[in-house]
């Protein structure tokens, strides 16, 4: 992934100013203008990295974020980076986009959803404080249940069931 137009730059700027002691690090190519964040000394864009190195970067993050704006596109998107973060056992804080609200209903307590910058900031120390081997294992288990292989198997089963129904008609 990259830093593109669905990333809520206003949110990042506000959160970074509320918590100047935190570093906000983004890995991936810049696909939008981030100049409004140029004055934020605690916001860092590392650029594109080889995909095989991403787990190494994520390993060093205390908390992973999905700070998406709410717009027509994000009303219908499932951020694939969610599973990448969870399979590594990382806490995730995200904005309240519909797919993540639905995901959270199915998997309570796995992702912290924030409604505004203050809510986002509040979740960061909570996520670090509540992190444990047990919670990391739960995140990994949820990611495994939500893998592409599992989703494809579920879709295939639905299609097969419909085909069987049609054969009986």
PDB file of C-alpha atoms in Angstrom:
ATOM      1  CA  UNK A   1       0.000   0.000   0.000  1.00  0.00           C
ATOM      2  CA  UNK A   2       0.874   3.619  -0.128  1.00  0.00           C
ATOM      3  CA  UNK A   3      -0.056   6.951   1.305  1.00  0.00           C
ATOM      4  CA  UNK A   4      -2.909   7.987  -0.952  1.00  0.00           C
ATOM      5  CA  UNK A   5      -6.006  10.147  -0.990  1.00  0.00           C
ATOM      6  CA  UNK A   6      -7.944   7.932   1.437  1.00  0.00           C
ATOM      7  CA  UNK A   7      -5.477   8.703   4.232  1.00  0.00           C
ATOM      8  CA  UNK A   8      -6.938  11.418   6.453  1.00  0.00           C
ATOM      9  CA  UNK A   9      -4.076  13.900   6.513  1.00  0.00           C
ATOM     10  CA  UNK A  10      -6.051  16.366   8.651  1.00  0.00           C
ATOM     11  CA  UNK A  11      -6.538  13.647  11.263  1.00  0.00           C
ATOM     12  CA  UNK A  12      -2.840  12.757  11.225  1.00  0.00           C
ATOM     13  CA  UNK A  13      -1.868  16.408  11.628  1.00  0.00           C
ATOM     14  CA  UNK A  14      -4.210  16.870  14.599  1.00  0.00           C
ATOM     15  CA  UNK A  15      -3.205  13.601  16.277  1.00  0.00           C
ATOM     16  CA  UNK A  16       0.504  14.363  15.765  1.00  0.00           C
ATOM     17  CA  UNK A  17       0.078  17.807  17.316  1.00  0.00           C
ATOM     18  CA  UNK A  18      -1.841  16.351  20.279  1.00  0.00           C
ATOM     19  CA  UNK A  19       0.932  13.795  20.901  1.00  0.00           C
ATOM     20  CA  UNK A  20       4.267  15.371  19.912  1.00  0.00           C
ATOM     21  CA  UNK A  21       6.085  12.714  21.959  1.00  0.00           C
ATOM     22  CA  UNK A  22       4.851   9.987  19.560  1.00  0.00           C
ATOM     23  CA  UNK A  23       6.325   9.289  16.141  1.00  0.00           C
ATOM     24  CA  UNK A  24       3.958   8.576  13.279  1.00  0.00           C
ATOM     25  CA  UNK A  25       5.770   6.568  10.624  1.00  0.00           C
ATOM     26  CA  UNK A  26       4.308   5.733   7.224  1.00  0.00           C
ATOM     27  CA  UNK A  27       5.840   3.177   4.880  1.00  0.00           C
ATOM     28  CA  UNK A  28       4.851   3.173   1.225  1.00  0.00           C
ATOM     29  CA  UNK A  29       4.987   5.388  -1.818  1.00  0.00           C
ATOM     30  CA  UNK A  30       3.475   8.845  -1.563  1.00  0.00           C
ATOM     31  CA  UNK A  31       0.480   8.910  -3.896  1.00  0.00           C
ATOM     32  CA  UNK A  32      -0.973  12.185  -2.680  1.00  0.00           C
ATOM     33  CA  UNK A  33       0.239  15.600  -1.583  1.00  0.00           C
ATOM     34  CA  UNK A  34       1.374  15.408   2.049  1.00  0.00           C
ATOM     35  CA  UNK A  35       2.850  18.918   2.194  1.00  0.00           C
ATOM     36  CA  UNK A  36       0.404  19.943   4.940  1.00  0.00           C
ATOM     37  CA  UNK A  37       2.353  17.595   7.240  1.00  0.00           C
ATOM     38  CA  UNK A  38       5.761  19.100   6.402  1.00  0.00           C
ATOM     39  CA  UNK A  39       5.751  21.107   9.646  1.00  0.00           C
ATOM     40  CA  UNK A  40       5.065  18.063  11.825  1.00  0.00           C
ATOM     41  CA  UNK A  41       8.445  16.920  13.192  1.00  0.00           C
ATOM     42  CA  UNK A  42       6.955  13.671  14.508  1.00  0.00           C
ATOM     43  CA  UNK A  43       5.433  12.534  11.184  1.00  0.00           C
ATOM     44  CA  UNK A  44       7.795  10.531   8.978  1.00  0.00           C
ATOM     45  CA  UNK A  45       7.321   9.148   5.478  1.00  0.00           C
ATOM     46  CA  UNK A  46       9.845   6.415   4.687  1.00  0.00           C
ATOM     47  CA  UNK A  47       8.737   5.819   1.108  1.00  0.00           C
ATOM     48  CA  UNK A  48       8.318   2.557  -0.725  1.00  0.00           C
ATOM     49  CA  UNK A  49      10.089  -0.488   0.678  1.00  0.00           C
ATOM     50  CA  UNK A  50      10.448  -3.995  -0.649  1.00  0.00           C
ATOM     51  CA  UNK A  51       7.329  -5.948   0.314  1.00  0.00           C
ATOM     52  CA  UNK A  52       9.426  -8.632   2.007  1.00  0.00           C
ATOM     53  CA  UNK A  53      10.752  -6.002   4.459  1.00  0.00           C
ATOM     54  CA  UNK A  54       7.346  -4.737   5.614  1.00  0.00           C
ATOM     55  CA  UNK A  55       6.993  -7.221   8.497  1.00  0.00           C
ATOM     56  CA  UNK A  56      10.335  -5.955   9.841  1.00  0.00           C
ATOM     57  CA  UNK A  57       9.055  -2.378   9.846  1.00  0.00           C
ATOM     58  CA  UNK A  58       5.701  -3.322  11.361  1.00  0.00           C
ATOM     59  CA  UNK A  59       7.462  -5.355  14.059  1.00  0.00           C
ATOM     60  CA  UNK A  60       8.930  -2.112  15.413  1.00  0.00           C
ATOM     61  CA  UNK A  61       5.605  -0.249  15.497  1.00  0.00           C
ATOM     62  CA  UNK A  62       3.897  -0.041  18.892  1.00  0.00           C
ATOM     63  CA  UNK A  63       0.514   0.529  17.276  1.00  0.00           C
ATOM     64  CA  UNK A  64      -0.625   0.328  13.651  1.00  0.00           C
ATOM     65  CA  UNK A  65      -3.093   2.836  12.273  1.00  0.00           C
ATOM     66  CA  UNK A  66      -5.620   2.941   9.479  1.00  0.00           C
ATOM     67  CA  UNK A  67      -6.496   6.654   9.404  1.00  0.00           C
ATOM     68  CA  UNK A  68      -8.910   6.723   6.462  1.00  0.00           C
ATOM     69  CA  UNK A  69     -11.236   9.556   5.559  1.00  0.00           C
ATOM     70  CA  UNK A  70     -14.889   8.657   5.289  1.00  0.00           C
ATOM     71  CA  UNK A  71     -15.909   9.106   1.660  1.00  0.00           C
ATOM     72  CA  UNK A  72     -17.705   7.172  -1.069  1.00  0.00           C
ATOM     73  CA  UNK A  73     -14.659   5.002  -1.732  1.00  0.00           C
ATOM     74  CA  UNK A  74     -13.943   4.127   1.910  1.00  0.00           C
ATOM     75  CA  UNK A  75     -17.620   3.374   2.532  1.00  0.00           C
ATOM     76  CA  UNK A  76     -17.026   0.281   0.422  1.00  0.00           C
ATOM     77  CA  UNK A  77     -13.412  -0.687   1.092  1.00  0.00           C
ATOM     78  CA  UNK A  78     -11.865  -3.349   3.306  1.00  0.00           C
ATOM     79  CA  UNK A  79      -8.292  -2.274   4.111  1.00  0.00           C
ATOM     80  CA  UNK A  80      -6.154  -5.333   3.408  1.00  0.00           C
ATOM     81  CA  UNK A  81      -3.437  -3.892   5.639  1.00  0.00           C
ATOM     82  CA  UNK A  82      -5.690  -4.772   8.592  1.00  0.00           C
ATOM     83  CA  UNK A  83      -4.895  -8.476   8.226  1.00  0.00           C
ATOM     84  CA  UNK A  84      -1.212  -7.698   7.682  1.00  0.00           C
ATOM     85  CA  UNK A  85      -1.139  -5.850  11.007  1.00  0.00           C
ATOM     86  CA  UNK A  86      -3.183  -8.452  12.867  1.00  0.00           C
ATOM     87  CA  UNK A  87      -1.223 -11.478  11.637  1.00  0.00           C
ATOM     88  CA  UNK A  88       1.830  -9.828  13.190  1.00  0.00           C
ATOM     89  CA  UNK A  89      -0.134  -9.436  16.436  1.00  0.00           C
ATOM     90  CA  UNK A  90      -0.122  -5.641  16.371  1.00  0.00           C
ATOM     91  CA  UNK A  91      -2.776  -3.427  17.945  1.00  0.00           C
ATOM     92  CA  UNK A  92      -4.741  -1.458  15.349  1.00  0.00           C
ATOM     93  CA  UNK A  93      -6.481   1.883  15.642  1.00  0.00           C
ATOM     94  CA  UNK A  94      -8.645   2.906  12.714  1.00  0.00           C
ATOM     95  CA  UNK A  95     -11.228   5.447  11.742  1.00  0.00           C
ATOM     96  CA  UNK A  96     -14.847   4.345  11.654  1.00  0.00           C
ATOM     97  CA  UNK A  97     -15.325   3.180   8.114  1.00  0.00           C
ATOM     98  CA  UNK A  98     -18.250   0.797   7.534  1.00  0.00           C
ATOM     99  CA  UNK A  99     -16.226  -2.351   6.776  1.00  0.00           C
ATOM    100  CA  UNK A 100     -14.186  -1.938   9.938  1.00  0.00           C
ATOM    101  CA  UNK A 101     -17.310  -1.321  11.999  1.00  0.00           C
ATOM    102  CA  UNK A 102     -18.728  -4.569  10.607  1.00  0.00           C
ATOM    103  CA  UNK A 103     -15.406  -6.339  11.233  1.00  0.00           C
ATOM    104  CA  UNK A 104     -15.451  -5.084  14.831  1.00  0.00           C
ATOM    105  CA  UNK A 105     -18.982  -6.384  15.347  1.00  0.00           C
ATOM    106  CA  UNK A 106     -17.802  -9.840  14.262  1.00  0.00           C
ATOM    107  CA  UNK A 107     -14.510  -9.575  16.171  1.00  0.00           C
ATOM    108  CA  UNK A 108     -15.084  -7.416  19.261  1.00  0.00           C
ATOM    109  CA  UNK A 109     -12.049  -5.925  20.940  1.00  0.00           C
ATOM    110  CA  UNK A 110      -9.631  -6.630  18.091  1.00  0.00           C
ATOM    111  CA  UNK A 111      -9.548  -3.167  16.482  1.00  0.00           C
ATOM    112  CA  UNK A 112     -10.019   0.173  18.248  1.00  0.00           C
ATOM    113  CA  UNK A 113     -12.234   2.482  16.202  1.00  0.00           C
ATOM    114  CA  UNK A 114     -11.920   6.238  16.578  1.00  0.00           C
ATOM    115  CA  UNK A 115     -14.460   8.916  15.723  1.00  0.00           C
ATOM    116  CA  UNK A 116     -12.233  11.993  15.982  1.00  0.00           C
ATOM    117  CA  UNK A 117      -8.623  13.008  16.735  1.00  0.00           C
ATOM    118  CA  UNK A 118      -9.112  13.006  20.520  1.00  0.00           C
ATOM    119  CA  UNK A 119     -10.667   9.539  20.370  1.00  0.00           C
ATOM    120  CA  UNK A 120      -7.779   8.372  18.178  1.00  0.00           C
ATOM    121  CA  UNK A 121      -5.219   9.741  20.648  1.00  0.00           C
ATOM    122  CA  UNK A 122      -7.029   8.151  23.592  1.00  0.00           C
ATOM    123  CA  UNK A 123      -6.780   4.713  21.996  1.00  0.00           C
ATOM    124  CA  UNK A 124      -2.998   4.800  21.495  1.00  0.00           C
ATOM    125  CA  UNK A 125      -1.850   4.395  25.128  1.00  0.00           C
ATOM    126  CA  UNK A 126      -4.785   2.044  25.786  1.00  0.00           C
ATOM    127  CA  UNK A 127      -3.658  -0.206  22.940  1.00  0.00           C
ATOM    128  CA  UNK A 128      -0.088  -0.293  24.241  1.00  0.00           C
ATOM    129  CA  UNK A 129      -1.190  -0.874  27.830  1.00  0.00           C
ATOM    130  CA  UNK A 130      -3.573  -3.710  26.921  1.00  0.00           C
ATOM    131  CA  UNK A 131      -1.100  -5.482  24.616  1.00  0.00           C
ATOM    132  CA  UNK A 132      -0.177  -8.972  25.814  1.00  0.00           C
ATOM    133  CA  UNK A 133       0.715 -12.406  24.485  1.00  0.00           C
ATOM    134  CA  UNK A 134      -2.939 -13.453  24.838  1.00  0.00           C
ATOM    135  CA  UNK A 135      -4.241 -10.432  22.925  1.00  0.00           C
ATOM    136  CA  UNK A 136      -1.592 -10.839  20.220  1.00  0.00           C
ATOM    137  CA  UNK A 137      -2.568 -14.510  19.816  1.00  0.00           C
ATOM    138  CA  UNK A 138      -6.238 -13.488  19.414  1.00  0.00           C
ATOM    139  CA  UNK A 139      -5.311 -10.924  16.750  1.00  0.00           C
ATOM    140  CA  UNK A 140      -3.357 -13.570  14.838  1.00  0.00           C
ATOM    141  CA  UNK A 141      -6.231 -16.043  15.083  1.00  0.00           C
ATOM    142  CA  UNK A 142      -8.688 -13.439  13.753  1.00  0.00           C
ATOM    143  CA  UNK A 143      -6.320 -12.618  10.873  1.00  0.00           C
ATOM    144  CA  UNK A 144      -6.050 -16.298   9.973  1.00  0.00           C
ATOM    145  CA  UNK A 145      -9.860 -16.607   9.907  1.00  0.00           C
ATOM    146  CA  UNK A 146      -9.998 -13.549   7.628  1.00  0.00           C
ATOM    147  CA  UNK A 147      -7.270 -14.624   5.213  1.00  0.00           C
ATOM    148  CA  UNK A 148      -7.896 -14.542   1.483  1.00  0.00           C
ATOM    149  CA  UNK A 149      -7.774 -18.335   1.474  1.00  0.00           C
ATOM    150  CA  UNK A 150     -10.577 -18.474   4.057  1.00  0.00           C
ATOM    151  CA  UNK A 151     -12.648 -15.854   2.216  1.00  0.00           C
ATOM    152  CA  UNK A 152     -12.260 -17.669  -1.108  1.00  0.00           C
ATOM    153  CA  UNK A 153     -13.178 -20.993   0.518  1.00  0.00           C
ATOM    154  CA  UNK A 154     -16.318 -19.404   2.000  1.00  0.00           C
ATOM    155  CA  UNK A 155     -17.295 -17.854  -1.350  1.00  0.00           C
ATOM    156  CA  UNK A 156     -16.655 -21.137  -3.148  1.00  0.00           C
ATOM    157  CA  UNK A 157     -18.862 -22.958  -0.650  1.00  0.00           C
ATOM    158  CA  UNK A 158     -21.675 -20.441  -1.251  1.00  0.00           C
ATOM    159  CA  UNK A 159     -21.365 -20.799  -5.021  1.00  0.00           C
ATOM    160  CA  UNK A 160     -21.261 -24.606  -4.781  1.00  0.00           C
ATOM    161  CA  UNK A 161     -24.359 -24.582  -2.586  1.00  0.00           C
ATOM    162  CA  UNK A 162     -26.240 -22.431  -5.112  1.00  0.00           C
ATOM    163  CA  UNK A 163     -25.175 -24.683  -7.975  1.00  0.00           C
ATOM    164  CA  UNK A 164     -26.422 -27.725  -6.026  1.00  0.00           C
ATOM    165  CA  UNK A 165     -29.761 -25.963  -5.435  1.00  0.00           C
ATOM    166  CA  UNK A 166     -30.101 -25.279  -9.178  1.00  0.00           C
ATOM    167  CA  UNK A 167     -29.355 -28.914 -10.001  1.00  0.00           C
ATOM    168  CA  UNK A 168     -32.304 -29.954  -7.830  1.00  0.00           C
ATOM    169  CA  UNK A 169     -34.740 -27.712  -9.703  1.00  0.00           C
TER     170      UNK A 169
END
